Amino acid sequence: MFVAHRFLQRGGRLVRAGVWLAGWLASTPAAAVNELDVKAAVLANLLAFADWPAAAAPAPKAALVLCVGRQQPLLAPLTTLNGRVVRHWVLQVRELTGAEATASCHALLLDDALLAARPALRRELQSLPLLSFADGHQAMDSPVCIRLDVVEGRVSFTVNLATARANGLTLSSRLLRLAREVKE
């Protein structure tokens, strides 16, 4: 009888502690997910669904270079993904400086500041096998393969298949099915 009484006493304390913890968790606001972190993760994942022409594709286990402008808000969250394996490549996020050749990039995240700093970049977008990305309303007048957006609180993307094909890239049908919109 004594053992059963002590068990119920302890069980009651556990239940009270559980109720208190549940109430405390319910009153604590959920940690807000950082939109930039989500966009960075989506962008890194999208790299796995592209194939480059044989002459431009990185060798297996080599670096897959994603170039990003210095003023791009996604630079910091993308940098945290350095070293991540994307298919059979190792992601290397590189800040694209004024002196660095765009041809050293496999993918490029465009923004207005980068386009202003590198006027020749618009021509390079049409002549190099680059998987180009833009975030939201950045680089609106540039040919971009994939444009990230937030629609109804969710990160989504639009694919410009004609631009990707013109750059010699092949995008997976799985990526095209996930896209909010595919422009041909």
C-alpha atoms as an extended CHARMM CRD file, in Angstrom:
* protein
*
       184  EXT
         1         1  MET       CA              0.0000000000        0.0000000000        0.0000000000  PROA      1               0.0000000000
         2         2  PHE       CA              2.8290000000        2.3620000000        0.9160000000  PROA      2               0.0000000000
         3         3  VAL       CA              4.5880000000        1.7000000000       -2.4370000000  PROA      3               0.0000000000
         4         4  ALA       CA              1.4050000000        2.3550000000       -4.4010000000  PROA      4               0.0000000000
         5         5  HSD       CA              0.8110000000        5.5900000000       -2.4750000000  PROA      5               0.0000000000
         6         6  ARG       CA              4.3600000000        6.8520000000       -3.1610000000  PROA      6               0.0000000000
         7         7  PHE       CA              4.0050000000        5.9060000000       -6.8550000000  PROA      7               0.0000000000
         8         8  LEU       CA              0.7830000000        7.8980000000       -7.1780000000  PROA      8               0.0000000000
         9         9  GLN       CA              2.3860000000       10.8250000000       -5.3470000000  PROA      9               0.0000000000
        10        10  ARG       CA              5.3380000000       10.8570000000       -7.7480000000  PROA      10              0.0000000000
        11        11  GLY       CA              3.0360000000       10.2990000000      -10.7070000000  PROA      11              0.0000000000
        12        12  GLY       CA              0.9530000000       13.2960000000       -9.6030000000  PROA      12              0.0000000000
        13        13  ARG       CA              4.0590000000       15.4640000000       -9.4670000000  PROA      13              0.0000000000
        14        14  LEU       CA              5.0550000000       14.2950000000      -12.9360000000  PROA      14              0.0000000000
        15        15  VAL       CA              1.5980000000       15.0730000000      -14.2910000000  PROA      15              0.0000000000
        16        16  ARG       CA              1.6550000000       18.5340000000      -12.6920000000  PROA      16              0.0000000000
        17        17  ALA       CA              5.1400000000       19.1490000000      -14.1170000000  PROA      17              0.0000000000
        18        18  GLY       CA              3.9620000000       17.9680000000      -17.5340000000  PROA      18              0.0000000000
        19        19  VAL       CA              0.9190000000       20.2510000000      -17.4150000000  PROA      19              0.0000000000
        20        20  TRP       CA              3.0960000000       23.1920000000      -16.3640000000  PROA      20              0.0000000000
        21        21  LEU       CA              5.6030000000       22.4490000000      -19.1680000000  PROA      21              0.0000000000
        22        22  ALA       CA              2.8260000000       22.1500000000      -21.7630000000  PROA      22              0.0000000000
        23        23  GLY       CA              1.3300000000       25.4490000000      -20.6000000000  PROA      23              0.0000000000
        24        24  TRP       CA              4.7030000000       27.1670000000      -20.6840000000  PROA      24              0.0000000000
        25        25  LEU       CA              5.4520000000       25.8580000000      -24.1870000000  PROA      25              0.0000000000
        26        26  ALA       CA              2.0280000000       26.9570000000      -25.4040000000  PROA      26              0.0000000000
        27        27  SER       CA              2.5760000000       30.4760000000      -24.0660000000  PROA      27              0.0000000000
        28        28  THR       CA              6.0720000000       30.7610000000      -25.5830000000  PROA      28              0.0000000000
        29        29  PRO       CA              6.0000000000       32.0170000000      -29.1830000000  PROA      29              0.0000000000
        30        30  ALA       CA              7.3740000000       29.5280000000      -31.7050000000  PROA      30              0.0000000000
        31        31  ALA       CA             10.8250000000       30.3910000000      -32.9430000000  PROA      31              0.0000000000
        32        32  ALA       CA             10.4240000000       32.3370000000      -36.1340000000  PROA      32              0.0000000000
        33        33  VAL       CA             12.0670000000       30.7200000000      -39.1030000000  PROA      33              0.0000000000
        34        34  ASN       CA             14.4400000000       33.0990000000      -40.7950000000  PROA      34              0.0000000000
        35        35  GLU       CA             13.3110000000       33.6300000000      -44.4010000000  PROA      35              0.0000000000
        36        36  LEU       CA             16.8870000000       34.0990000000      -45.6030000000  PROA      36              0.0000000000
        37        37  ASP       CA             17.9480000000       30.7600000000      -44.0960000000  PROA      37              0.0000000000
        38        38  VAL       CA             15.0490000000       29.0020000000      -45.7960000000  PROA      38              0.0000000000
        39        39  LYS       CA             15.8290000000       30.6310000000      -49.1470000000  PROA      39              0.0000000000
        40        40  ALA       CA             19.5000000000       29.6700000000      -48.8090000000  PROA      40              0.0000000000
        41        41  ALA       CA             18.5730000000       26.0540000000      -48.0990000000  PROA      41              0.0000000000
        42        42  VAL       CA             16.1260000000       25.9570000000      -51.0230000000  PROA      42              0.0000000000
        43        43  LEU       CA             18.7110000000       27.4470000000      -53.3790000000  PROA      43              0.0000000000
        44        44  ALA       CA             21.3570000000       24.9230000000      -52.2710000000  PROA      44              0.0000000000
        45        45  ASN       CA             18.8960000000       22.0640000000      -52.7500000000  PROA      45              0.0000000000
        46        46  LEU       CA             17.9420000000       23.2570000000      -56.2360000000  PROA      46              0.0000000000
        47        47  LEU       CA             21.5690000000       22.9290000000      -57.3470000000  PROA      47              0.0000000000
        48        48  ALA       CA             21.1830000000       19.1490000000      -57.1330000000  PROA      48              0.0000000000
        49        49  PHE       CA             18.5830000000       19.1710000000      -59.9110000000  PROA      49              0.0000000000
        50        50  ALA       CA             20.7690000000       20.7330000000      -62.6100000000  PROA      50              0.0000000000
        51        51  ASP       CA             23.2200000000       19.2200000000      -65.0580000000  PROA      51              0.0000000000
        52        52  TRP       CA             25.9240000000       21.2580000000      -66.7280000000  PROA      52              0.0000000000
        53        53  PRO       CA             27.4140000000       20.5860000000      -70.1660000000  PROA      53              0.0000000000
        54        54  ALA       CA             30.2920000000       18.0820000000      -69.9680000000  PROA      54              0.0000000000
        55        55  ALA       CA             32.9290000000       20.7670000000      -70.5940000000  PROA      55              0.0000000000
        56        56  ALA       CA             31.6070000000       22.9430000000      -67.7420000000  PROA      56              0.0000000000
        57        57  ALA       CA             30.4840000000       20.3580000000      -65.1940000000  PROA      57              0.0000000000
        58        58  PRO       CA             32.5700000000       19.9770000000      -62.0550000000  PROA      58              0.0000000000
        59        59  ALA       CA             34.2890000000       16.6150000000      -61.6700000000  PROA      59              0.0000000000
        60        60  PRO       CA             32.8390000000       14.2440000000      -59.0530000000  PROA      60              0.0000000000
        61        61  LYS       CA             33.8650000000       15.2370000000      -55.5090000000  PROA      61              0.0000000000
        62        62  ALA       CA             35.1190000000       18.6050000000      -56.8350000000  PROA      62              0.0000000000
        63        63  ALA       CA             33.7420000000       21.9830000000      -55.8090000000  PROA      63              0.0000000000
        64        64  LEU       CA             30.4230000000       23.1720000000      -57.1560000000  PROA      64              0.0000000000
        65        65  VAL       CA             31.0090000000       26.9270000000      -57.0450000000  PROA      65              0.0000000000
        66        66  LEU       CA             28.0830000000       29.2030000000      -56.2160000000  PROA      66              0.0000000000
        67        67  CYS       CA             29.0680000000       32.8350000000      -56.6540000000  PROA      67              0.0000000000
        68        68  VAL       CA             27.2790000000       35.5410000000      -54.7000000000  PROA      68              0.0000000000
        69        69  GLY       CA             27.6850000000       39.3180000000      -54.6300000000  PROA      69              0.0000000000
        70        70  ARG       CA             29.0700000000       41.0390000000      -51.5450000000  PROA      70              0.0000000000
        71        71  GLN       CA             25.8510000000       42.9870000000      -50.8550000000  PROA      71              0.0000000000
        72        72  GLN       CA             23.5020000000       40.0200000000      -51.3520000000  PROA      72              0.0000000000
        73        73  PRO       CA             21.5010000000       39.3870000000      -48.1380000000  PROA      73              0.0000000000
        74        74  LEU       CA             21.6780000000       35.6300000000      -48.7770000000  PROA      74              0.0000000000
        75        75  LEU       CA             25.5000000000       35.6170000000      -48.6960000000  PROA      75              0.0000000000
        76        76  ALA       CA             25.7730000000       34.9410000000      -44.9400000000  PROA      76              0.0000000000
        77        77  PRO       CA             23.1970000000       32.1060000000      -44.7920000000  PROA      77              0.0000000000
        78        78  LEU       CA             24.6330000000       30.5370000000      -47.9470000000  PROA      78              0.0000000000
        79        79  THR       CA             28.1590000000       30.6650000000      -46.5240000000  PROA      79              0.0000000000
        80        80  THR       CA             27.0040000000       28.4590000000      -43.6430000000  PROA      80              0.0000000000
        81        81  LEU       CA             26.2960000000       25.7610000000      -46.2450000000  PROA      81              0.0000000000
        82        82  ASN       CA             29.9220000000       25.6550000000      -47.4650000000  PROA      82              0.0000000000
        83        83  GLY       CA             31.1560000000       22.0770000000      -47.6400000000  PROA      83              0.0000000000
        84        84  ARG       CA             27.6750000000       20.5990000000      -47.9590000000  PROA      84              0.0000000000
        85        85  VAL       CA             27.4860000000       17.7330000000      -50.4400000000  PROA      85              0.0000000000
        86        86  VAL       CA             25.2430000000       18.4830000000      -53.4200000000  PROA      86              0.0000000000
        87        87  ARG       CA             24.8240000000       15.2370000000      -55.3650000000  PROA      87              0.0000000000
        88        88  HSD       CA             28.4650000000       14.2600000000      -55.8720000000  PROA      88              0.0000000000
        89        89  TRP       CA             29.9800000000       17.7290000000      -55.5160000000  PROA      89              0.0000000000
        90        90  VAL       CA             31.0280000000       19.8310000000      -52.5530000000  PROA      90              0.0000000000
        91        91  LEU       CA             29.2920000000       23.2030000000      -52.3660000000  PROA      91              0.0000000000
        92        92  GLN       CA             31.6450000000       26.1510000000      -52.2740000000  PROA      92              0.0000000000
        93        93  VAL       CA             30.0090000000       29.5530000000      -51.8000000000  PROA      93              0.0000000000
        94        94  ARG       CA             32.2600000000       32.2980000000      -53.0970000000  PROA      94              0.0000000000
        95        95  GLU       CA             31.9080000000       36.0520000000      -52.9160000000  PROA      95              0.0000000000
        96        96  LEU       CA             32.1500000000       37.3250000000      -56.4760000000  PROA      96              0.0000000000
        97        97  THR       CA             34.5460000000       40.2470000000      -56.4360000000  PROA      97              0.0000000000
        98        98  GLY       CA             35.1930000000       42.7050000000      -59.2260000000  PROA      98              0.0000000000
        99        99  ALA       CA             38.3650000000       40.8770000000      -60.2320000000  PROA      99              0.0000000000
       100       100  GLU       CA             37.1360000000       37.2740000000      -60.1460000000  PROA      100             0.0000000000
       101       101  ALA       CA             36.1790000000       35.6620000000      -63.4480000000  PROA      101             0.0000000000
       102       102  THR       CA             32.5260000000       34.7120000000      -63.7020000000  PROA      102             0.0000000000
       103       103  ALA       CA             33.5960000000       31.6470000000      -65.6940000000  PROA      103             0.0000000000
       104       104  SER       CA             34.9150000000       30.1360000000      -62.4290000000  PROA      104             0.0000000000
       105       105  CYS       CA             31.3040000000       29.8980000000      -61.1840000000  PROA      105             0.0000000000
       106       106  HSD       CA             28.8730000000       27.0630000000      -61.8560000000  PROA      106             0.0000000000
       107       107  ALA       CA             25.9510000000       28.9410000000      -60.3400000000  PROA      107             0.0000000000
       108       108  LEU       CA             25.3920000000       32.6070000000      -59.6660000000  PROA      108             0.0000000000
       109       109  LEU       CA             23.0030000000       34.4730000000      -57.3790000000  PROA      109             0.0000000000
       110       110  LEU       CA             22.2890000000       37.8000000000      -59.0350000000  PROA      110             0.0000000000
       111       111  ASP       CA             21.2200000000       41.0530000000      -57.4770000000  PROA      111             0.0000000000
       112       112  ASP       CA             21.0150000000       44.6450000000      -58.6360000000  PROA      112             0.0000000000
       113       113  ALA       CA             24.2250000000       45.6910000000      -56.8460000000  PROA      113             0.0000000000
       114       114  LEU       CA             26.2240000000       42.9180000000      -58.5270000000  PROA      114             0.0000000000
       115       115  LEU       CA             24.8430000000       43.8460000000      -61.9380000000  PROA      115             0.0000000000
       116       116  ALA       CA             25.7250000000       47.5120000000      -61.3550000000  PROA      116             0.0000000000
       117       117  ALA       CA             29.2650000000       46.6240000000      -60.2570000000  PROA      117             0.0000000000
       118       118  ARG       CA             29.8520000000       44.2800000000      -63.2120000000  PROA      118             0.0000000000
       119       119  PRO       CA             28.2810000000       45.7120000000      -66.3850000000  PROA      119             0.0000000000
       120       120  ALA       CA             29.5910000000       42.8200000000      -68.5270000000  PROA      120             0.0000000000
       121       121  LEU       CA             27.6950000000       40.3350000000      -66.3900000000  PROA      121             0.0000000000
       122       122  ARG       CA             24.5150000000       40.6020000000      -68.4920000000  PROA      122             0.0000000000
       123       123  ARG       CA             26.4410000000       39.3890000000      -71.5570000000  PROA      123             0.0000000000
       124       124  GLU       CA             28.1090000000       36.6280000000      -69.5610000000  PROA      124             0.0000000000
       125       125  LEU       CA             24.7130000000       35.3720000000      -68.4060000000  PROA      125             0.0000000000
       126       126  GLN       CA             23.9030000000       34.6110000000      -72.0210000000  PROA      126             0.0000000000
       127       127  SER       CA             27.2200000000       33.0740000000      -72.9870000000  PROA      127             0.0000000000
       128       128  LEU       CA             28.3560000000       31.0260000000      -69.9840000000  PROA      128             0.0000000000
       129       129  PRO       CA             26.9050000000       27.7320000000      -68.6900000000  PROA      129             0.0000000000
       130       130  LEU       CA             25.7240000000       29.3290000000      -65.4340000000  PROA      130             0.0000000000
       131       131  LEU       CA             22.7510000000       28.2740000000      -63.3740000000  PROA      131             0.0000000000
       132       132  SER       CA             21.5740000000       31.7600000000      -62.4530000000  PROA      132             0.0000000000
       133       133  PHE       CA             19.3160000000       32.6310000000      -59.5390000000  PROA      133             0.0000000000
       134       134  ALA       CA             17.6940000000       35.8440000000      -58.3740000000  PROA      134             0.0000000000
       135       135  ASP       CA             15.7900000000       36.6050000000      -55.2110000000  PROA      135             0.0000000000
       136       136  GLY       CA             12.4240000000       38.2900000000      -55.5080000000  PROA      136             0.0000000000
       137       137  HSD       CA             12.5160000000       41.5550000000      -57.4120000000  PROA      137             0.0000000000
       138       138  GLN       CA             16.3020000000       41.6530000000      -57.8150000000  PROA      138             0.0000000000
       139       139  ALA       CA             17.7440000000       41.6110000000      -61.3470000000  PROA      139             0.0000000000
       140       140  MET       CA             14.2870000000       41.8030000000      -62.9080000000  PROA      140             0.0000000000
       141       141  ASP       CA             15.5350000000       42.6890000000      -66.3890000000  PROA      141             0.0000000000
       142       142  SER       CA             18.1650000000       39.9310000000      -66.5310000000  PROA      142             0.0000000000
       143       143  PRO       CA             17.8400000000       36.4210000000      -67.9130000000  PROA      143             0.0000000000
       144       144  VAL       CA             17.6830000000       34.2510000000      -64.8010000000  PROA      144             0.0000000000
       145       145  CYS       CA             17.1500000000       30.4820000000      -64.7340000000  PROA      145             0.0000000000
       146       146  ILE       CA             15.4660000000       30.3570000000      -61.3200000000  PROA      146             0.0000000000
       147       147  ARG       CA             13.7860000000       33.1630000000      -59.3930000000  PROA      147             0.0000000000
       148       148  LEU       CA             13.0300000000       32.6800000000      -55.6910000000  PROA      148             0.0000000000
       149       149  ASP       CA              9.9320000000       34.2930000000      -54.2120000000  PROA      149             0.0000000000
       150       150  VAL       CA              7.7670000000       34.1330000000      -51.1130000000  PROA      150             0.0000000000
       151       151  VAL       CA              4.1310000000       33.3940000000      -51.9040000000  PROA      151             0.0000000000
       152       152  GLU       CA              1.5840000000       33.0850000000      -49.0940000000  PROA      152             0.0000000000
       153       153  GLY       CA              4.3820000000       32.7790000000      -46.5490000000  PROA      153             0.0000000000
       154       154  ARG       CA              6.2050000000       29.9770000000      -48.3940000000  PROA      154             0.0000000000
       155       155  VAL       CA              9.3790000000       30.0690000000      -50.4080000000  PROA      155             0.0000000000
       156       156  SER       CA              8.6550000000       29.1150000000      -53.9930000000  PROA      156             0.0000000000
       157       157  PHE       CA             10.4510000000       29.4710000000      -57.2880000000  PROA      157             0.0000000000
       158       158  THR       CA              9.8350000000       30.1110000000      -60.9560000000  PROA      158             0.0000000000
       159       159  VAL       CA             11.9420000000       28.4260000000      -63.6250000000  PROA      159             0.0000000000
       160       160  ASN       CA             12.8360000000       30.0240000000      -66.9480000000  PROA      160             0.0000000000
       161       161  LEU       CA             13.5170000000       26.8710000000      -68.9270000000  PROA      161             0.0000000000
       162       162  ALA       CA             14.4490000000       28.7720000000      -72.0950000000  PROA      162             0.0000000000
       163       163  THR       CA             17.2480000000       30.6080000000      -70.2490000000  PROA      163             0.0000000000
       164       164  ALA       CA             18.5510000000       27.3780000000      -68.7030000000  PROA      164             0.0000000000
       165       165  ARG       CA             18.5760000000       25.6200000000      -72.0770000000  PROA      165             0.0000000000
       166       166  ALA       CA             20.2550000000       28.5980000000      -73.7590000000  PROA      166             0.0000000000
       167       167  ASN       CA             23.0290000000       28.2680000000      -71.1580000000  PROA      167             0.0000000000
       168       168  GLY       CA             23.4240000000       24.5780000000      -72.0030000000  PROA      168             0.0000000000
       169       169  LEU       CA             21.8960000000       23.4220000000      -68.7060000000  PROA      169             0.0000000000
       170       170  THR       CA             19.4890000000       20.5520000000      -68.2050000000  PROA      170             0.0000000000
       171       171  LEU       CA             17.0280000000       20.8650000000      -65.3390000000  PROA      171             0.0000000000
       172       172  SER       CA             15.4580000000       17.7740000000      -63.8230000000  PROA      172             0.0000000000
       173       173  SER       CA             11.7880000000       17.0900000000      -64.4290000000  PROA      173             0.0000000000
       174       174  ARG       CA             11.4530000000       16.7560000000      -60.6260000000  PROA      174             0.0000000000
       175       175  LEU       CA             12.6160000000       20.3650000000      -60.2400000000  PROA      175             0.0000000000
       176       176  LEU       CA             10.1520000000       21.4900000000      -62.9040000000  PROA      176             0.0000000000
       177       177  ARG       CA              7.2890000000       19.7330000000      -61.0850000000  PROA      177             0.0000000000
       178       178  LEU       CA              8.1900000000       21.5270000000      -57.8470000000  PROA      178             0.0000000000
       179       179  ALA       CA              8.3000000000       24.9510000000      -59.4820000000  PROA      179             0.0000000000
       180       180  ARG       CA              5.4170000000       27.3540000000      -58.9530000000  PROA      180             0.0000000000
       181       181  GLU       CA              5.7250000000       28.3050000000      -62.6110000000  PROA      181             0.0000000000
       182       182  VAL       CA              7.7900000000       27.1190000000      -65.5720000000  PROA      182             0.0000000000
       183       183  LYS       CA              8.3620000000       29.5760000000      -68.4030000000  PROA      183             0.0000000000
       184       184  GLU       CA              9.4070000000       28.0960000000      -71.7170000000  PROA      184             0.0000000000
